[in-house]
JSON list of C-alpha atoms and ligand atoms in Angstrom, two decimals:
[
{"chain": "T", "resi": 1, "resn": "UNK", "atom": "CA", "xyz": [121.31, 14.96, 183.72]},
{"chain": "T", "resi": 2, "resn": "UNK", "atom": "CA", "xyz": [124.54, 16.42, 182.31]},
{"chain": "T", "resi": 3, "resn": "UNK", "atom": "CA", "xyz": [123.92, 18.48, 179.17]},
{"chain": "T", "resi": 4, "resn": "UNK", "atom": "CA", "xyz": [126.73, 17.90, 176.68]},
{"chain": "T", "resi": 5, "resn": "UNK", "atom": "CA", "xyz": [127.66, 19.82, 173.53]},
{"chain": "T", "resi": 6, "resn": "UNK", "atom": "CA", "xyz": [129.81, 17.75, 171.17]},
{"chain": "T", "resi": 7, "resn": "UNK", "atom": "CA", "xyz": [132.06, 19.63, 168.72]},
{"chain": "T", "resi": 8, "resn": "UNK", "atom": "CA", "xyz": [132.91, 17.65, 165.60]},
{"chain": "T", "resi": 9, "resn": "UNK", "atom": "CA", "xyz": [134.58, 18.08, 162.22]},
{"chain": "T", "resi": 10, "resn": "UNK", "atom": "CA", "xyz": [134.18, 14.79, 160.48]},
{"chain": "T", "resi": 11, "resn": "UNK", "atom": "CA", "xyz": [132.85, 11.26, 160.57]},
{"chain": "T", "resi": 12, "resn": "UNK", "atom": "CA", "xyz": [131.59, 11.43, 164.17]},
{"chain": "T", "resi": 13, "resn": "UNK", "atom": "CA", "xyz": [132.62, 7.98, 165.39]},
{"chain": "T", "resi": 14, "resn": "UNK", "atom": "CA", "xyz": [133.39, 9.39, 168.85]},
{"chain": "T", "resi": 15, "resn": "UNK", "atom": "CA", "xyz": [129.97, 11.09, 168.90]},
{"chain": "T", "resi": 16, "resn": "UNK", "atom": "CA", "xyz": [128.44, 7.74, 168.01]},
{"chain": "T", "resi": 17, "resn": "UNK", "atom": "CA", "xyz": [130.40, 6.02, 170.79]},
{"chain": "T", "resi": 18, "resn": "UNK", "atom": "CA", "xyz": [129.04, 8.53, 173.32]},
{"chain": "T", "resi": 19, "resn": "UNK", "atom": "CA", "xyz": [125.48, 8.00, 172.10]},
{"chain": "T", "resi": 20, "resn": "UNK", "atom": "CA", "xyz": [125.83, 4.22, 172.28]},
{"chain": "T", "resi": 21, "resn": "UNK", "atom": "CA", "xyz": [127.55, 4.06, 175.70]},
{"chain": "T", "resi": 22, "resn": "UNK", "atom": "CA", "xyz": [125.06, 2.30, 178.05]},
{"chain": "T", "resi": 23, "resn": "UNK", "atom": "CA", "xyz": [126.29, 3.88, 181.30]},
{"chain": "T", "resi": 24, "resn": "UNK", "atom": "CA", "xyz": [125.56, 7.38, 180.02]},
{"chain": "T", "resi": 25, "resn": "UNK", "atom": "CA", "xyz": [121.87, 6.73, 179.38]},
{"chain": "T", "resi": 26, "resn": "UNK", "atom": "CA", "xyz": [120.72, 8.08, 182.75]},
{"chain": "T", "resi": 27, "resn": "UNK", "atom": "CA", "xyz": [123.65, 10.42, 183.36]},
{"chain": "T", "resi": 28, "resn": "UNK", "atom": "CA", "xyz": [124.19, 12.59, 180.30]},
{"chain": "T", "resi": 29, "resn": "UNK", "atom": "CA", "xyz": [122.43, 13.79, 177.20]},
{"chain": "T", "resi": 30, "resn": "UNK", "atom": "CA", "xyz": [124.00, 15.13, 174.03]},
{"chain": "T", "resi": 31, "resn": "UNK", "atom": "CA", "xyz": [122.07, 18.37, 173.72]},
{"chain": "T", "resi": 32, "resn": "UNK", "atom": "CA", "xyz": [123.84, 19.80, 170.64]},
{"chain": "T", "resi": 33, "resn": "UNK", "atom": "CA", "xyz": [126.32, 18.83, 167.95]},
{"chain": "T", "resi": 34, "resn": "UNK", "atom": "CA", "xyz": [128.40, 21.71, 166.58]},
{"chain": "T", "resi": 35, "resn": "UNK", "atom": "CA", "xyz": [130.86, 21.81, 163.69]},
{"chain": "T", "resi": 36, "resn": "UNK", "atom": "CA", "xyz": [132.88, 24.30, 161.70]},
{"chain": "T", "resi": 37, "resn": "UNK", "atom": "CA", "xyz": [131.74, 22.32, 158.65]},
{"chain": "T", "resi": 38, "resn": "UNK", "atom": "CA", "xyz": [128.49, 23.07, 156.81]},
{"chain": "T", "resi": 39, "resn": "UNK", "atom": "CA", "xyz": [127.82, 19.36, 156.62]},
{"chain": "T", "resi": 40, "resn": "UNK", "atom": "CA", "xyz": [129.59, 16.22, 157.85]},
{"chain": "T", "resi": 41, "resn": "UNK", "atom": "CA", "xyz": [128.81, 12.60, 158.70]},
{"chain": "T", "resi": 42, "resn": "UNK", "atom": "CA", "xyz": [128.58, 13.57, 162.35]},
{"chain": "T", "resi": 43, "resn": "UNK", "atom": "CA", "xyz": [125.59, 15.79, 161.51]},
{"chain": "T", "resi": 44, "resn": "UNK", "atom": "CA", "xyz": [123.83, 12.79, 159.98]},
{"chain": "T", "resi": 45, "resn": "UNK", "atom": "CA", "xyz": [124.44, 10.86, 163.21]},
{"chain": "T", "resi": 46, "resn": "UNK", "atom": "CA", "xyz": [122.97, 13.82, 165.14]},
{"chain": "T", "resi": 47, "resn": "UNK", "atom": "CA", "xyz": [119.89, 13.91, 162.88]},
{"chain": "T", "resi": 48, "resn": "UNK", "atom": "CA", "xyz": [119.39, 10.13, 163.28]},
{"chain": "T", "resi": 49, "resn": "UNK", "atom": "CA", "xyz": [119.39, 10.68, 167.04]},
{"chain": "T", "resi": 50, "resn": "UNK", "atom": "CA", "xyz": [117.15, 13.80, 166.86]},
{"chain": "T", "resi": 51, "resn": "UNK", "atom": "CA", "xyz": [119.92, 16.01, 168.21]},
{"chain": "T", "resi": 52, "resn": "UNK", "atom": "CA", "xyz": [120.07, 19.69, 167.21]},
{"chain": "T", "resi": 53, "resn": "UNK", "atom": "CA", "xyz": [123.16, 20.42, 165.11]},
{"chain": "T", "resi": 54, "resn": "UNK", "atom": "CA", "xyz": [124.71, 23.75, 164.25]},
{"chain": "T", "resi": 55, "resn": "UNK", "atom": "CA", "xyz": [127.41, 25.12, 162.00]},
{"chain": "T", "resi": 56, "resn": "UNK", "atom": "CA", "xyz": [129.90, 27.63, 163.31]},
{"chain": "T", "resi": 57, "resn": "UNK", "atom": "CA", "xyz": [130.67, 30.53, 161.03]},
{"chain": "T", "resi": 58, "resn": "UNK", "atom": "CA", "xyz": [129.52, 33.90, 159.71]},
{"chain": "T", "resi": 59, "resn": "UNK", "atom": "CA", "xyz": [126.98, 32.62, 157.17]},
{"chain": "T", "resi": 60, "resn": "UNK", "atom": "CA", "xyz": [123.22, 32.98, 157.55]},
{"chain": "T", "resi": 61, "resn": "UNK", "atom": "CA", "xyz": [121.88, 30.44, 160.05]},
{"chain": "T", "resi": 62, "resn": "UNK", "atom": "CA", "xyz": [125.30, 29.69, 161.56]},
{"chain": "T", "resi": 63, "resn": "UNK", "atom": "CA", "xyz": [126.47, 30.42, 165.09]},
{"chain": "T", "resi": 64, "resn": "UNK", "atom": "CA", "xyz": [129.21, 33.04, 165.13]},
{"chain": "T", "resi": 65, "resn": "UNK", "atom": "CA", "xyz": [132.36, 32.31, 167.11]},
{"chain": "T", "resi": 66, "resn": "UNK", "atom": "CA", "xyz": [131.72, 35.52, 169.04]},
{"chain": "T", "resi": 67, "resn": "UNK", "atom": "CA", "xyz": [128.20, 34.36, 169.94]},
{"chain": "T", "resi": 68, "resn": "UNK", "atom": "CA", "xyz": [129.18, 30.79, 170.81]},
{"chain": "T", "resi": 69, "resn": "UNK", "atom": "CA", "xyz": [129.63, 31.26, 174.55]},
{"chain": "T", "resi": 70, "resn": "UNK", "atom": "CA", "xyz": [126.23, 32.93, 174.99]},
{"chain": "T", "resi": 71, "resn": "UNK", "atom": "CA", "xyz": [124.64, 30.27, 172.74]},
{"chain": "T", "resi": 72, "resn": "UNK", "atom": "CA", "xyz": [125.95, 27.45, 174.94]},
{"chain": "T", "resi": 73, "resn": "UNK", "atom": "CA", "xyz": [125.04, 29.26, 178.16]},
{"chain": "T", "resi": 74, "resn": "UNK", "atom": "CA", "xyz": [121.50, 29.80, 176.84]},
{"chain": "T", "resi": 75, "resn": "UNK", "atom": "CA", "xyz": [121.22, 26.05, 176.18]},
{"chain": "T", "resi": 76, "resn": "UNK", "atom": "CA", "xyz": [122.44, 25.43, 179.74]},
{"chain": "T", "resi": 77, "resn": "UNK", "atom": "CA", "xyz": [125.32, 23.31, 178.44]},
{"chain": "T", "resi": 78, "resn": "UNK", "atom": "CA", "xyz": [127.26, 21.68, 181.28]},
{"chain": "T", "resi": 79, "resn": "UNK", "atom": "CA", "xyz": [130.14, 20.06, 179.39]},
{"chain": "T", "resi": 80, "resn": "UNK", "atom": "CA", "xyz": [131.76, 20.75, 176.03]},
{"chain": "T", "resi": 81, "resn": "UNK", "atom": "CA", "xyz": [133.37, 17.73, 174.35]},
{"chain": "T", "resi": 82, "resn": "UNK", "atom": "CA", "xyz": [135.72, 18.23, 171.39]},
{"chain": "T", "resi": 83, "resn": "UNK", "atom": "CA", "xyz": [135.67, 15.09, 169.26]},
{"chain": "T", "resi": 84, "resn": "UNK", "atom": "CA", "xyz": [137.63, 15.77, 166.14]},
{"chain": "T", "resi": 85, "resn": "UNK", "atom": "CA", "xyz": [137.05, 19.51, 166.23]},
{"chain": "T", "resi": 86, "resn": "UNK", "atom": "CA", "xyz": [140.02, 21.09, 164.51]},
{"chain": "T", "resi": 87, "resn": "UNK", "atom": "CA", "xyz": [139.66, 24.79, 165.28]},
{"chain": "T", "resi": 88, "resn": "UNK", "atom": "CA", "xyz": [140.85, 26.61, 168.39]},
{"chain": "T", "resi": 89, "resn": "UNK", "atom": "CA", "xyz": [138.12, 27.29, 170.94]},
{"chain": "T", "resi": 90, "resn": "UNK", "atom": "CA", "xyz": [137.66, 31.02, 171.67]},
{"chain": "T", "resi": 91, "resn": "UNK", "atom": "CA", "xyz": [139.39, 32.15, 174.88]},
{"chain": "T", "resi": 92, "resn": "UNK", "atom": "CA", "xyz": [136.10, 33.64, 176.11]},
{"chain": "T", "resi": 93, "resn": "UNK", "atom": "CA", "xyz": [134.55, 30.18, 175.97]},
{"chain": "T", "resi": 94, "resn": "UNK", "atom": "CA", "xyz": [137.50, 28.56, 177.79]},
{"chain": "T", "resi": 95, "resn": "UNK", "atom": "CA", "xyz": [137.17, 31.16, 180.56]},
{"chain": "T", "resi": 96, "resn": "UNK", "atom": "CA", "xyz": [133.37, 30.88, 180.85]},
{"chain": "T", "resi": 97, "resn": "UNK", "atom": "CA", "xyz": [133.50, 27.07, 180.79]},
{"chain": "T", "resi": 98, "resn": "UNK", "atom": "CA", "xyz": [136.71, 26.65, 182.81]},
{"chain": "T", "resi": 99, "resn": "UNK", "atom": "CA", "xyz": [137.44, 22.95, 183.37]},
{"chain": "T", "resi": 100, "resn": "UNK", "atom": "CA", "xyz": [134.24, 22.09, 181.49]},
{"chain": "T", "resi": 101, "resn": "UNK", "atom": "CA", "xyz": [135.80, 21.70, 178.02]},
{"chain": "T", "resi": 102, "resn": "UNK", "atom": "CA", "xyz": [137.48, 18.37, 177.25]},
{"chain": "T", "resi": 103, "resn": "UNK", "atom": "CA", "xyz": [139.19, 16.96, 174.16]},
{"chain": "T", "resi": 104, "resn": "UNK", "atom": "CA", "xyz": [140.04, 13.48, 172.95]},
{"chain": "T", "resi": 105, "resn": "UNK", "atom": "CA", "xyz": [143.47, 13.18, 171.37]},
{"chain": "T", "resi": 106, "resn": "UNK", "atom": "CA", "xyz": [144.57, 10.01, 169.53]},
{"chain": "T", "resi": 107, "resn": "UNK", "atom": "CA", "xyz": [147.99, 9.70, 171.19]},
{"chain": "T", "resi": 108, "resn": "UNK", "atom": "CA", "xyz": [149.69, 9.65, 174.60]},
{"chain": "T", "resi": 109, "resn": "UNK", "atom": "CA", "xyz": [150.12, 13.39, 175.37]},
{"chain": "T", "resi": 110, "resn": "UNK", "atom": "CA", "xyz": [152.22, 15.34, 176.08]},
{"chain": "T", "resi": 111, "resn": "UNK", "atom": "CA", "xyz": [154.08, 13.58, 173.29]},
{"chain": "T", "resi": 112, "resn": "UNK", "atom": "CA", "xyz": [152.62, 13.69, 169.77]},
{"chain": "T", "resi": 113, "resn": "UNK", "atom": "CA", "xyz": [150.44, 16.73, 170.37]},
{"chain": "T", "resi": 114, "resn": "UNK", "atom": "CA", "xyz": [150.27, 20.39, 169.42]},
{"chain": "T", "resi": 115, "resn": "UNK", "atom": "CA", "xyz": [149.55, 22.36, 166.27]},
{"chain": "T", "resi": 116, "resn": "UNK", "atom": "CA", "xyz": [149.28, 20.20, 163.17]},
{"chain": "T", "resi": 117, "resn": "UNK", "atom": "CA", "xyz": [149.17, 16.98, 165.16]},
{"chain": "T", "resi": 118, "resn": "UNK", "atom": "CA", "xyz": [145.77, 15.69, 164.15]},
{"chain": "T", "resi": 119, "resn": "UNK", "atom": "CA", "xyz": [144.31, 12.86, 162.10]},
{"chain": "T", "resi": 120, "resn": "UNK", "atom": "CA", "xyz": [146.74, 10.51, 160.37]},
{"chain": "T", "resi": 121, "resn": "UNK", "atom": "CA", "xyz": [149.67, 12.92, 161.00]},
{"chain": "T", "resi": 122, "resn": "UNK", "atom": "CA", "xyz": [149.69, 11.83, 164.65]},
{"chain": "T", "resi": 123, "resn": "UNK", "atom": "CA", "xyz": [149.92, 8.15, 163.82]},
{"chain": "T", "resi": 124, "resn": "UNK", "atom": "CA", "xyz": [152.54, 8.68, 161.10]},
{"chain": "T", "resi": 125, "resn": "UNK", "atom": "CA", "xyz": [154.74, 10.48, 163.65]},
{"chain": "T", "resi": 126, "resn": "UNK", "atom": "CA", "xyz": [154.20, 7.72, 166.23]},
{"chain": "T", "resi": 127, "resn": "UNK", "atom": "CA", "xyz": [155.13, 5.09, 163.63]},
{"chain": "T", "resi": 128, "resn": "UNK", "atom": "CA", "xyz": [158.22, 7.01, 162.48]},
{"chain": "T", "resi": 129, "resn": "UNK", "atom": "CA", "xyz": [159.42, 7.30, 166.08]},
{"chain": "T", "resi": 130, "resn": "UNK", "atom": "CA", "xyz": [159.19, 3.49, 166.50]},
{"chain": "T", "resi": 131, "resn": "UNK", "atom": "CA", "xyz": [156.92, 3.62, 169.55]},
{"chain": "T", "resi": 132, "resn": "UNK", "atom": "CA", "xyz": [155.92, 0.25, 170.98]},
{"chain": "T", "resi": 133, "resn": "UNK", "atom": "CA", "xyz": [152.78, 1.77, 172.49]},
{"chain": "T", "resi": 134, "resn": "UNK", "atom": "CA", "xyz": [150.30, 4.45, 171.57]},
{"chain": "T", "resi": 135, "resn": "UNK", "atom": "CA", "xyz": [146.87, 5.25, 172.94]},
{"chain": "T", "resi": 136, "resn": "UNK", "atom": "CA", "xyz": [144.33, 7.96, 173.60]},
{"chain": "T", "resi": 137, "resn": "UNK", "atom": "CA", "xyz": [144.24, 10.95, 175.94]},
{"chain": "T", "resi": 138, "resn": "UNK", "atom": "CA", "xyz": [141.29, 12.95, 177.27]},
{"chain": "T", "resi": 139, "resn": "UNK", "atom": "CA", "xyz": [142.38, 16.32, 178.63]},
{"chain": "T", "resi": 140, "resn": "UNK", "atom": "CA", "xyz": [140.94, 19.65, 179.68]},
{"chain": "T", "resi": 141, "resn": "UNK", "atom": "CA", "xyz": [141.13, 22.26, 176.94]},
{"chain": "T", "resi": 142, "resn": "UNK", "atom": "CA", "xyz": [143.05, 25.47, 177.55]},
{"chain": "T", "resi": 143, "resn": "UNK", "atom": "CA", "xyz": [144.11, 28.30, 175.28]},
{"chain": "T", "resi": 144, "resn": "UNK", "atom": "CA", "xyz": [146.58, 26.27, 173.19]},
{"chain": "T", "resi": 145, "resn": "UNK", "atom": "CA", "xyz": [146.35, 22.97, 171.32]},
{"chain": "T", "resi": 146, "resn": "UNK", "atom": "CA", "xyz": [146.58, 19.78, 173.41]},
{"chain": "T", "resi": 147, "resn": "UNK", "atom": "CA", "xyz": [148.25, 21.32, 176.49]},
{"chain": "T", "resi": 148, "resn": "UNK", "atom": "CA", "xyz": [145.45, 21.22, 179.08]},
{"chain": "T", "resi": 149, "resn": "UNK", "atom": "CA", "xyz": [145.57, 19.04, 182.20]},
{"chain": "T", "resi": 150, "resn": "UNK", "atom": "CA", "xyz": [145.37, 15.35, 181.35]},
{"chain": "T", "resi": 151, "resn": "UNK", "atom": "CA", "xyz": [142.24, 13.63, 182.76]},
{"chain": "T", "resi": 152, "resn": "UNK", "atom": "CA", "xyz": [142.75, 10.07, 181.55]},
{"chain": "T", "resi": 153, "resn": "UNK", "atom": "CA", "xyz": [144.88, 8.03, 179.17]},
{"chain": "T", "resi": 154, "resn": "UNK", "atom": "CA", "xyz": [144.68, 4.47, 177.91]},
{"chain": "T", "resi": 155, "resn": "UNK", "atom": "CA", "xyz": [147.61, 2.71, 176.24]},
{"chain": "T", "resi": 156, "resn": "UNK", "atom": "CA", "xyz": [147.58, 0.12, 173.49]},
{"chain": "T", "resi": 157, "resn": "UNK", "atom": "CA", "xyz": [150.40, -2.06, 172.19]},
{"chain": "T", "resi": 158, "resn": "UNK", "atom": "CA", "xyz": [151.24, -1.23, 168.58]},
{"chain": "T", "resi": 159, "resn": "UNK", "atom": "CA", "xyz": [154.53, -3.18, 168.30]},
{"chain": "T", "resi": 160, "resn": "UNK", "atom": "CA", "xyz": [152.90, -5.56, 165.78]},
{"chain": "T", "resi": 161, "resn": "UNK", "atom": "CA", "xyz": [151.68, -2.78, 163.49]},
{"chain": "T", "resi": 162, "resn": "UNK", "atom": "CA", "xyz": [153.53, -1.32, 160.51]},
{"chain": "T", "resi": 163, "resn": "UNK", "atom": "CA", "xyz": [151.21, 1.35, 159.13]},
{"chain": "T", "resi": 164, "resn": "UNK", "atom": "CA", "xyz": [149.78, 4.63, 160.41]},
{"chain": "T", "resi": 165, "resn": "UNK", "atom": "CA", "xyz": [146.32, 3.49, 159.29]},
{"chain": "T", "resi": 166, "resn": "UNK", "atom": "CA", "xyz": [146.51, 0.33, 161.41]},
{"chain": "T", "resi": 167, "resn": "UNK", "atom": "CA", "xyz": [147.63, 2.36, 164.44]},
{"chain": "T", "resi": 168, "resn": "UNK", "atom": "CA", "xyz": [144.80, 4.84, 163.85]},
{"chain": "T", "resi": 169, "resn": "UNK", "atom": "CA", "xyz": [142.27, 2.01, 163.75]},
{"chain": "T", "resi": 170, "resn": "UNK", "atom": "CA", "xyz": [143.53, 0.39, 166.95]},
{"chain": "T", "resi": 171, "resn": "UNK", "atom": "CA", "xyz": [143.72, 3.75, 168.80]},
{"chain": "T", "resi": 172, "resn": "UNK", "atom": "CA", "xyz": [140.24, 4.76, 167.64]},
{"chain": "T", "resi": 173, "resn": "UNK", "atom": "CA", "xyz": [138.78, 1.70, 169.41]},
{"chain": "T", "resi": 174, "resn": "UNK", "atom": "CA", "xyz": [140.44, 2.90, 172.62]},
{"chain": "T", "resi": 175, "resn": "UNK", "atom": "CA", "xyz": [139.05, 6.41, 172.08]},
{"chain": "T", "resi": 176, "resn": "UNK", "atom": "CA", "xyz": [135.54, 5.02, 171.81]},
{"chain": "T", "resi": 177, "resn": "UNK", "atom": "CA", "xyz": [135.90, 3.49, 175.28]},
{"chain": "T", "resi": 178, "resn": "UNK", "atom": "CA", "xyz": [137.88, 6.26, 177.00]},
{"chain": "T", "resi": 179, "resn": "UNK", "atom": "CA", "xyz": [135.86, 9.33, 176.02]},
{"chain": "T", "resi": 180, "resn": "UNK", "atom": "CA", "xyz": [132.44, 8.05, 177.19]},
{"chain": "T", "resi": 181, "resn": "UNK", "atom": "CA", "xyz": [134.10, 6.73, 180.36]},
{"chain": "T", "resi": 182, "resn": "UNK", "atom": "CA", "xyz": [135.45, 10.21, 181.18]},
{"chain": "T", "resi": 183, "resn": "UNK", "atom": "CA", "xyz": [132.06, 11.81, 180.46]},
{"chain": "T", "resi": 184, "resn": "UNK", "atom": "CA", "xyz": [130.48, 9.27, 182.82]},
{"chain": "T", "resi": 185, "resn": "UNK", "atom": "CA", "xyz": [132.98, 10.23, 185.54]},
{"chain": "T", "resi": 186, "resn": "UNK", "atom": "CA", "xyz": [132.31, 13.91, 184.87]},
{"chain": "T", "resi": 187, "resn": "UNK", "atom": "CA", "xyz": [128.54, 13.38, 185.11]},
{"chain": "T", "resi": 188, "resn": "UNK", "atom": "CA", "xyz": [129.01, 11.58, 188.43]},
{"chain": "T", "resi": 189, "resn": "UNK", "atom": "CA", "xyz": [131.23, 14.40, 189.76]},
{"chain": "T", "resi": 190, "resn": "UNK", "atom": "CA", "xyz": [134.08, 11.94, 190.12]},
{"chain": "T", "resi": 191, "resn": "UNK", "atom": "CA", "xyz": [136.77, 14.06, 188.50]},
{"chain": "T", "resi": 192, "resn": "UNK", "atom": "CA", "xyz": [138.81, 15.90, 191.13]},
{"chain": "T", "resi": 193, "resn": "UNK", "atom": "CA", "xyz": [141.18, 18.69, 190.16]},
{"chain": "T", "resi": 194, "resn": "UNK", "atom": "CA", "xyz": [143.95, 19.05, 192.76]},
{"chain": "T", "resi": 195, "resn": "UNK", "atom": "CA", "xyz": [145.67, 22.40, 193.40]},
{"chain": "T", "resi": 196, "resn": "UNK", "atom": "CA", "xyz": [148.88, 21.10, 191.81]},
{"chain": "T", "resi": 197, "resn": "UNK", "atom": "CA", "xyz": [146.94, 20.49, 188.60]},
{"chain": "T", "resi": 198, "resn": "UNK", "atom": "CA", "xyz": [146.78, 16.72, 188.95]},
{"chain": "T", "resi": 199, "resn": "UNK", "atom": "CA", "xyz": [143.42, 15.26, 188.01]},
{"chain": "T", "resi": 200, "resn": "UNK", "atom": "CA", "xyz": [142.04, 12.31, 189.94]},
{"chain": "T", "resi": 201, "resn": "UNK", "atom": "CA", "xyz": [139.24, 10.04, 188.79]},
{"chain": "T", "resi": 202, "resn": "UNK", "atom": "CA", "xyz": [137.40, 8.65, 191.83]},
{"chain": "K", "resi": 1, "resn": "GRF", "atom": "C1", "xyz": [139.59, 11.15, 166.58]},
{"chain": "K", "resi": 1, "resn": "GRF", "atom": "O1", "xyz": [140.67, 10.32, 166.23]},
{"chain": "K", "resi": 1, "resn": "GRF", "atom": "C2", "xyz": [140.02, 12.09, 167.67]},
{"chain": "K", "resi": 1, "resn": "GRF", "atom": "O2", "xyz": [141.01, 11.55, 168.52]},
{"chain": "K", "resi": 1, "resn": "GRF", "atom": "C3", "xyz": [140.61, 13.24, 166.92]},
{"chain": "K", "resi": 1, "resn": "GRF", "atom": "O3", "xyz": [139.81, 13.38, 165.77]},
{"chain": "K", "resi": 1, "resn": "GRF", "atom": "C4", "xyz": [139.24, 12.13, 165.46]},
{"chain": "K", "resi": 1, "resn": "GRF", "atom": "C5", "xyz": [137.76, 12.31, 165.34]},
{"chain": "K", "resi": 1, "resn": "GRF", "atom": "O4", "xyz": [137.22, 11.16, 164.80]},
{"chain": "K", "resi": 1, "resn": "GRF", "atom": "N1", "xyz": [140.63, 14.46, 167.72]},
{"chain": "K", "resi": 1, "resn": "GRF", "atom": "P1", "xyz": [135.61, 11.02, 164.73]},
{"chain": "K", "resi": 1, "resn": "GRF", "atom": "O5", "xyz": [135.09, 12.20, 163.92]},
{"chain": "K", "resi": 1, "resn": "GRF", "atom": "O6", "xyz": [135.09, 11.07, 166.15]},
{"chain": "K", "resi": 1, "resn": "GRF", "atom": "O7", "xyz": [135.38, 9.70, 164.07]}
]
C-alpha cells in the first residue's frame, strides 16, 4: 500500500478527488495532509476522512521546514503529492525523495508555468494568448517551479470559452482525473524513467 503525503494550500478539491478515486482504494492511502496554512478547506476534508493533518511553519505544534524530510521519513511516506501547494519544497526533501515528489499544474507545461503562474493567473494568461486548448500536467518536482520531468498531460478544448474562470473550471475536472490516475500508475510501479529523462507510463 503506497503511503501518500498530500501538500495543499486551499480548497482541497484534488485531495478529495484522490480520496474518491475507486482504483486507489487497494493501492494507496493518504497518510498525511500538510499545508503552509494554519487552516484551510483541505484540512476539513482530511478531518472528515480521519487523516492526520499538519501545518508547516515555526509556530508551536507546526512542522518546521527543516524538520519536514525527517518527519516524512519517520511516517514512511512513499510519495509526496503537491496539490495546490504554493511554496517551494526544500532541496533536502527533493534530494531525499528523488522522483517521489509530484505536482499537478493546471496548464500544458512547459508553457504557462514557472514563478507566479498559479491559480487564476494561469488561466488568464492562457486566455490572453488565445489558446484553443489547455489542460493539466503532472510532473516530477525539482528545485525550481514547474520544471521537473513531465509524467502525464491531458488536453481539453477551450475554444468555446471566453473567461479565465470557465477555463479553470474545465481544467480542474481534468486535474481530478489525471492526478489520481498518475498516483495509481505510481502505486503499480508503472512509471518508468528513461535515462534521457523521458517518462513512460506502462
Ligand atoms: C489546482 O488547480 C492545481 O492545479 C493547482 O492548485 C489548484 C489546487 O486546487 N496547483 P485544490 O486545492 O486541489 O482544489
